[in-house]
């Protein structure tokens, strides 16, 4: 039993030691170059110049994007305003058309019933108009009331 415990302990150490060594070596390989240059004090001006250039490029791109956003907002507002104007024109046209329809219908009604209207204006009674035109008295009465 002691042998198996010793074997397990030795096996565990054999596995753990290489994992620990690989972890340490991995951290050394991933050492950041920027930190290395800062600690060494060498090439710091080149690093700062590089980052300044990158920052200027980023700032320039941000400015371009902000300008594009402003242009898009203006275009969006223009389109919204045009849409509102079009809706107002459509609504006004609908109001005009709707107010014109009754007039058009009334004129059509007057044309269809002009004989009844003419006879009534001459002073002929409703009953006589109904007999002459072969229509009901109620129909004649309705036409006369609508025309008044």
PDB file of C-alpha atoms in Angstrom:
ATOM      1  CA  UNK A   1       0.000   0.000   0.000  1.00  0.00           C
ATOM      2  CA  UNK A   2       2.843   2.349   0.792  1.00  0.00           C
ATOM      3  CA  UNK A   3       4.346   1.634  -2.596  1.00  0.00           C
ATOM      4  CA  UNK A   4       1.153   2.642  -4.385  1.00  0.00           C
ATOM      5  CA  UNK A   5       0.952   5.865  -2.363  1.00  0.00           C
ATOM      6  CA  UNK A   6       4.543   6.660  -3.196  1.00  0.00           C
ATOM      7  CA  UNK A   7       3.928   5.914  -6.869  1.00  0.00           C
ATOM      8  CA  UNK A   8       0.871   8.194  -6.897  1.00  0.00           C
ATOM      9  CA  UNK A   9       2.816  10.964  -5.166  1.00  0.00           C
ATOM     10  CA  UNK A  10       5.742  10.664  -7.596  1.00  0.00           C
ATOM     11  CA  UNK A  11       3.330  10.537 -10.564  1.00  0.00           C
ATOM     12  CA  UNK A  12       1.521  13.637  -9.319  1.00  0.00           C
ATOM     13  CA  UNK A  13       4.794  15.502  -8.906  1.00  0.00           C
ATOM     14  CA  UNK A  14       5.905  14.398 -12.369  1.00  0.00           C
ATOM     15  CA  UNK A  15       2.678  15.850 -13.823  1.00  0.00           C
ATOM     16  CA  UNK A  16       2.501  19.025 -11.742  1.00  0.00           C
ATOM     17  CA  UNK A  17       6.100  20.147 -12.196  1.00  0.00           C
ATOM     18  CA  UNK A  18       5.976  20.316 -16.040  1.00  0.00           C
ATOM     19  CA  UNK A  19       2.603  22.114 -15.912  1.00  0.00           C
ATOM     20  CA  UNK A  20       4.041  24.687 -13.502  1.00  0.00           C
ATOM     21  CA  UNK A  21       7.144  25.165 -15.652  1.00  0.00           C
ATOM     22  CA  UNK A  22       5.066  25.575 -18.843  1.00  0.00           C
ATOM     23  CA  UNK A  23       2.864  28.160 -17.070  1.00  0.00           C
ATOM     24  CA  UNK A  24       5.896  30.222 -16.069  1.00  0.00           C
ATOM     25  CA  UNK A  25       7.426  30.021 -19.548  1.00  0.00           C
ATOM     26  CA  UNK A  26       4.126  30.980 -21.162  1.00  0.00           C
ATOM     27  CA  UNK A  27       3.898  34.138 -19.049  1.00  0.00           C
ATOM     28  CA  UNK A  28       7.446  35.092 -20.033  1.00  0.00           C
ATOM     29  CA  UNK A  29       6.686  34.653 -23.759  1.00  0.00           C
ATOM     30  CA  UNK A  30       3.548  36.779 -23.531  1.00  0.00           C
ATOM     31  CA  UNK A  31       5.429  39.595 -21.913  1.00  0.00           C
ATOM     32  CA  UNK A  32       4.120  42.814 -23.398  1.00  0.00           C
ATOM     33  CA  UNK A  33       6.630  44.513 -25.718  1.00  0.00           C
ATOM     34  CA  UNK A  34       5.340  47.939 -24.802  1.00  0.00           C
ATOM     35  CA  UNK A  35       6.052  47.353 -21.111  1.00  0.00           C
ATOM     36  CA  UNK A  36       9.447  45.986 -22.026  1.00  0.00           C
ATOM     37  CA  UNK A  37      10.341  49.113 -24.009  1.00  0.00           C
ATOM     38  CA  UNK A  38       9.041  51.357 -21.238  1.00  0.00           C
ATOM     39  CA  UNK A  39      11.163  49.567 -18.636  1.00  0.00           C
ATOM     40  CA  UNK A  40      14.235  49.613 -20.818  1.00  0.00           C
ATOM     41  CA  UNK A  41      13.741  53.257 -21.747  1.00  0.00           C
ATOM     42  CA  UNK A  42      14.740  52.466 -25.314  1.00  0.00           C
ATOM     43  CA  UNK A  43      12.624  53.361 -28.311  1.00  0.00           C
ATOM     44  CA  UNK A  44      10.052  55.069 -26.103  1.00  0.00           C
ATOM     45  CA  UNK A  45       9.843  58.010 -28.489  1.00  0.00           C
ATOM     46  CA  UNK A  46       9.130  55.646 -31.399  1.00  0.00           C
ATOM     47  CA  UNK A  47       6.397  53.936 -29.385  1.00  0.00           C
ATOM     48  CA  UNK A  48       4.836  57.240 -28.404  1.00  0.00           C
ATOM     49  CA  UNK A  49       5.039  58.458 -32.010  1.00  0.00           C
ATOM     50  CA  UNK A  50       3.336  55.298 -33.175  1.00  0.00           C
ATOM     51  CA  UNK A  51       0.587  55.619 -30.638  1.00  0.00           C
ATOM     52  CA  UNK A  52       0.213  59.338 -31.448  1.00  0.00           C
ATOM     53  CA  UNK A  53      -0.202  58.504 -35.135  1.00  0.00           C
ATOM     54  CA  UNK A  54      -2.714  55.787 -34.306  1.00  0.00           C
ATOM     55  CA  UNK A  55      -4.587  58.170 -32.017  1.00  0.00           C
ATOM     56  CA  UNK A  56      -4.654  60.856 -34.718  1.00  0.00           C
ATOM     57  CA  UNK A  57      -6.010  58.350 -37.220  1.00  0.00           C
ATOM     58  CA  UNK A  58      -8.686  57.255 -34.755  1.00  0.00           C
ATOM     59  CA  UNK A  59      -9.618  60.859 -33.950  1.00  0.00           C
ATOM     60  CA  UNK A  60      -9.837  61.658 -37.672  1.00  0.00           C
ATOM     61  CA  UNK A  61     -12.107  58.671 -38.272  1.00  0.00           C
ATOM     62  CA  UNK A  62     -14.312  59.688 -35.359  1.00  0.00           C
ATOM     63  CA  UNK A  63     -14.603  63.208 -36.807  1.00  0.00           C
ATOM     64  CA  UNK A  64     -15.587  61.774 -40.198  1.00  0.00           C
ATOM     65  CA  UNK A  65     -18.202  59.551 -38.589  1.00  0.00           C
ATOM     66  CA  UNK A  66     -19.611  62.489 -36.610  1.00  0.00           C
ATOM     67  CA  UNK A  67     -19.870  64.517 -39.823  1.00  0.00           C
ATOM     68  CA  UNK A  68     -21.628  61.633 -41.567  1.00  0.00           C
ATOM     69  CA  UNK A  69     -24.058  61.354 -38.662  1.00  0.00           C
ATOM     70  CA  UNK A  70     -24.813  65.093 -38.880  1.00  0.00           C
ATOM     71  CA  UNK A  71     -25.367  64.845 -42.638  1.00  0.00           C
ATOM     72  CA  UNK A  72     -27.662  61.845 -42.143  1.00  0.00           C
ATOM     73  CA  UNK A  73     -29.622  63.692 -39.441  1.00  0.00           C
ATOM     74  CA  UNK A  74     -30.095  66.669 -41.769  1.00  0.00           C
ATOM     75  CA  UNK A  75     -31.199  64.400 -44.595  1.00  0.00           C
ATOM     76  CA  UNK A  76     -33.561  62.579 -42.260  1.00  0.00           C
ATOM     77  CA  UNK A  77     -35.094  65.866 -41.078  1.00  0.00           C
ATOM     78  CA  UNK A  78     -35.491  67.012 -44.705  1.00  0.00           C
ATOM     79  CA  UNK A  79     -37.248  63.771 -45.642  1.00  0.00           C
ATOM     80  CA  UNK A  80     -39.528  64.022 -42.594  1.00  0.00           C
ATOM     81  CA  UNK A  81     -40.430  67.601 -43.541  1.00  0.00           C
ATOM     82  CA  UNK A  82     -41.190  66.589 -47.131  1.00  0.00           C
ATOM     83  CA  UNK A  83     -43.330  63.733 -45.871  1.00  0.00           C
ATOM     84  CA  UNK A  84     -45.275  66.123 -43.638  1.00  0.00           C
ATOM     85  CA  UNK A  85     -45.786  68.555 -46.514  1.00  0.00           C
ATOM     86  CA  UNK A  86     -46.994  65.748 -48.763  1.00  0.00           C
ATOM     87  CA  UNK A  87     -49.403  64.551 -46.081  1.00  0.00           C
ATOM     88  CA  UNK A  88     -50.711  68.093 -45.638  1.00  0.00           C
ATOM     89  CA  UNK A  89     -51.231  68.435 -49.386  1.00  0.00           C
ATOM     90  CA  UNK A  90     -52.982  65.078 -49.553  1.00  0.00           C
ATOM     91  CA  UNK A  91     -55.216  66.037 -46.620  1.00  0.00           C
ATOM     92  CA  UNK A  92     -56.035  69.401 -48.211  1.00  0.00           C
ATOM     93  CA  UNK A  93     -56.799  67.724 -51.536  1.00  0.00           C
ATOM     94  CA  UNK A  94     -59.040  65.230 -49.786  1.00  0.00           C
ATOM     95  CA  UNK A  95     -60.903  68.063 -48.089  1.00  0.00           C
ATOM     96  CA  UNK A  96     -61.300  69.878 -51.401  1.00  0.00           C
ATOM     97  CA  UNK A  97     -62.386  66.713 -53.172  1.00  0.00           C
ATOM     98  CA  UNK A  98     -64.823  65.846 -50.433  1.00  0.00           C
ATOM     99  CA  UNK A  99     -66.324  69.330 -50.514  1.00  0.00           C
ATOM    100  CA  UNK A 100     -66.566  69.144 -54.303  1.00  0.00           C
ATOM    101  CA  UNK A 101     -68.263  65.760 -54.367  1.00  0.00           C
ATOM    102  CA  UNK A 102     -71.540  66.936 -52.818  1.00  0.00           C
ATOM    103  CA  UNK A 103     -71.658  69.841 -55.275  1.00  0.00           C
ATOM    104  CA  UNK A 104     -71.021  67.464 -58.144  1.00  0.00           C
ATOM    105  CA  UNK A 105     -73.652  65.056 -56.855  1.00  0.00           C
ATOM    106  CA  UNK A 106     -76.131  67.887 -56.353  1.00  0.00           C
ATOM    107  CA  UNK A 107     -75.586  69.105 -59.917  1.00  0.00           C
ATOM    108  CA  UNK A 108     -76.061  65.580 -61.229  1.00  0.00           C
ATOM    109  CA  UNK A 109     -79.236  65.243 -59.164  1.00  0.00           C
ATOM    110  CA  UNK A 110     -80.520  68.552 -60.566  1.00  0.00           C
ATOM    111  CA  UNK A 111     -79.823  67.427 -64.130  1.00  0.00           C
ATOM    112  CA  UNK A 112     -81.668  64.139 -63.682  1.00  0.00           C
ATOM    113  CA  UNK A 113     -84.670  65.820 -62.113  1.00  0.00           C
ATOM    114  CA  UNK A 114     -84.688  69.053 -64.129  1.00  0.00           C
ATOM    115  CA  UNK A 115     -88.136  68.353 -65.598  1.00  0.00           C
ATOM    116  CA  UNK A 116     -89.684  68.009 -62.121  1.00  0.00           C
ATOM    117  CA  UNK A 117     -87.950  71.200 -60.951  1.00  0.00           C
ATOM    118  CA  UNK A 118     -88.988  73.164 -64.063  1.00  0.00           C
ATOM    119  CA  UNK A 119     -92.619  72.081 -63.791  1.00  0.00           C
ATOM    120  CA  UNK A 120     -92.756  72.907 -60.073  1.00  0.00           C
ATOM    121  CA  UNK A 121     -91.215  76.362 -60.683  1.00  0.00           C
ATOM    122  CA  UNK A 122     -93.973  77.033 -63.260  1.00  0.00           C
ATOM    123  CA  UNK A 123     -96.494  76.529 -60.465  1.00  0.00           C
ATOM    124  CA  UNK A 124     -97.844  73.098 -61.366  1.00  0.00           C
ATOM    125  CA  UNK A 125     -98.984  71.012 -58.381  1.00  0.00           C
ATOM    126  CA  UNK A 126     -97.155  67.907 -57.202  1.00  0.00           C
ATOM    127  CA  UNK A 127    -100.026  65.627 -58.145  1.00  0.00           C
ATOM    128  CA  UNK A 128    -100.176  66.918 -61.728  1.00  0.00           C
ATOM    129  CA  UNK A 129     -96.380  66.576 -62.117  1.00  0.00           C
ATOM    130  CA  UNK A 130     -96.627  62.978 -60.888  1.00  0.00           C
ATOM    131  CA  UNK A 131     -99.356  62.210 -63.452  1.00  0.00           C
ATOM    132  CA  UNK A 132     -97.513  63.875 -66.349  1.00  0.00           C
ATOM    133  CA  UNK A 133     -94.164  62.203 -65.635  1.00  0.00           C
ATOM    134  CA  UNK A 134     -95.716  58.908 -64.491  1.00  0.00           C
ATOM    135  CA  UNK A 135     -93.928  59.021 -61.110  1.00  0.00           C
ATOM    136  CA  UNK A 136     -95.131  58.724 -57.548  1.00  0.00           C
ATOM    137  CA  UNK A 137     -96.192  61.786 -55.574  1.00  0.00           C
ATOM    138  CA  UNK A 138     -93.665  60.901 -52.866  1.00  0.00           C
ATOM    139  CA  UNK A 139     -90.816  60.903 -55.376  1.00  0.00           C
ATOM    140  CA  UNK A 140     -91.880  64.319 -56.664  1.00  0.00           C
ATOM    141  CA  UNK A 141     -92.226  65.610 -53.105  1.00  0.00           C
ATOM    142  CA  UNK A 142     -88.739  64.325 -52.199  1.00  0.00           C
ATOM    143  CA  UNK A 143     -87.110  65.969 -55.236  1.00  0.00           C
ATOM    144  CA  UNK A 144     -88.789  69.294 -54.504  1.00  0.00           C
ATOM    145  CA  UNK A 145     -87.742  69.206 -50.827  1.00  0.00           C
ATOM    146  CA  UNK A 146     -84.120  68.373 -51.741  1.00  0.00           C
ATOM    147  CA  UNK A 147     -83.904  71.194 -54.252  1.00  0.00           C
ATOM    148  CA  UNK A 148     -85.184  73.772 -51.745  1.00  0.00           C
TER     149      UNK A 148
END
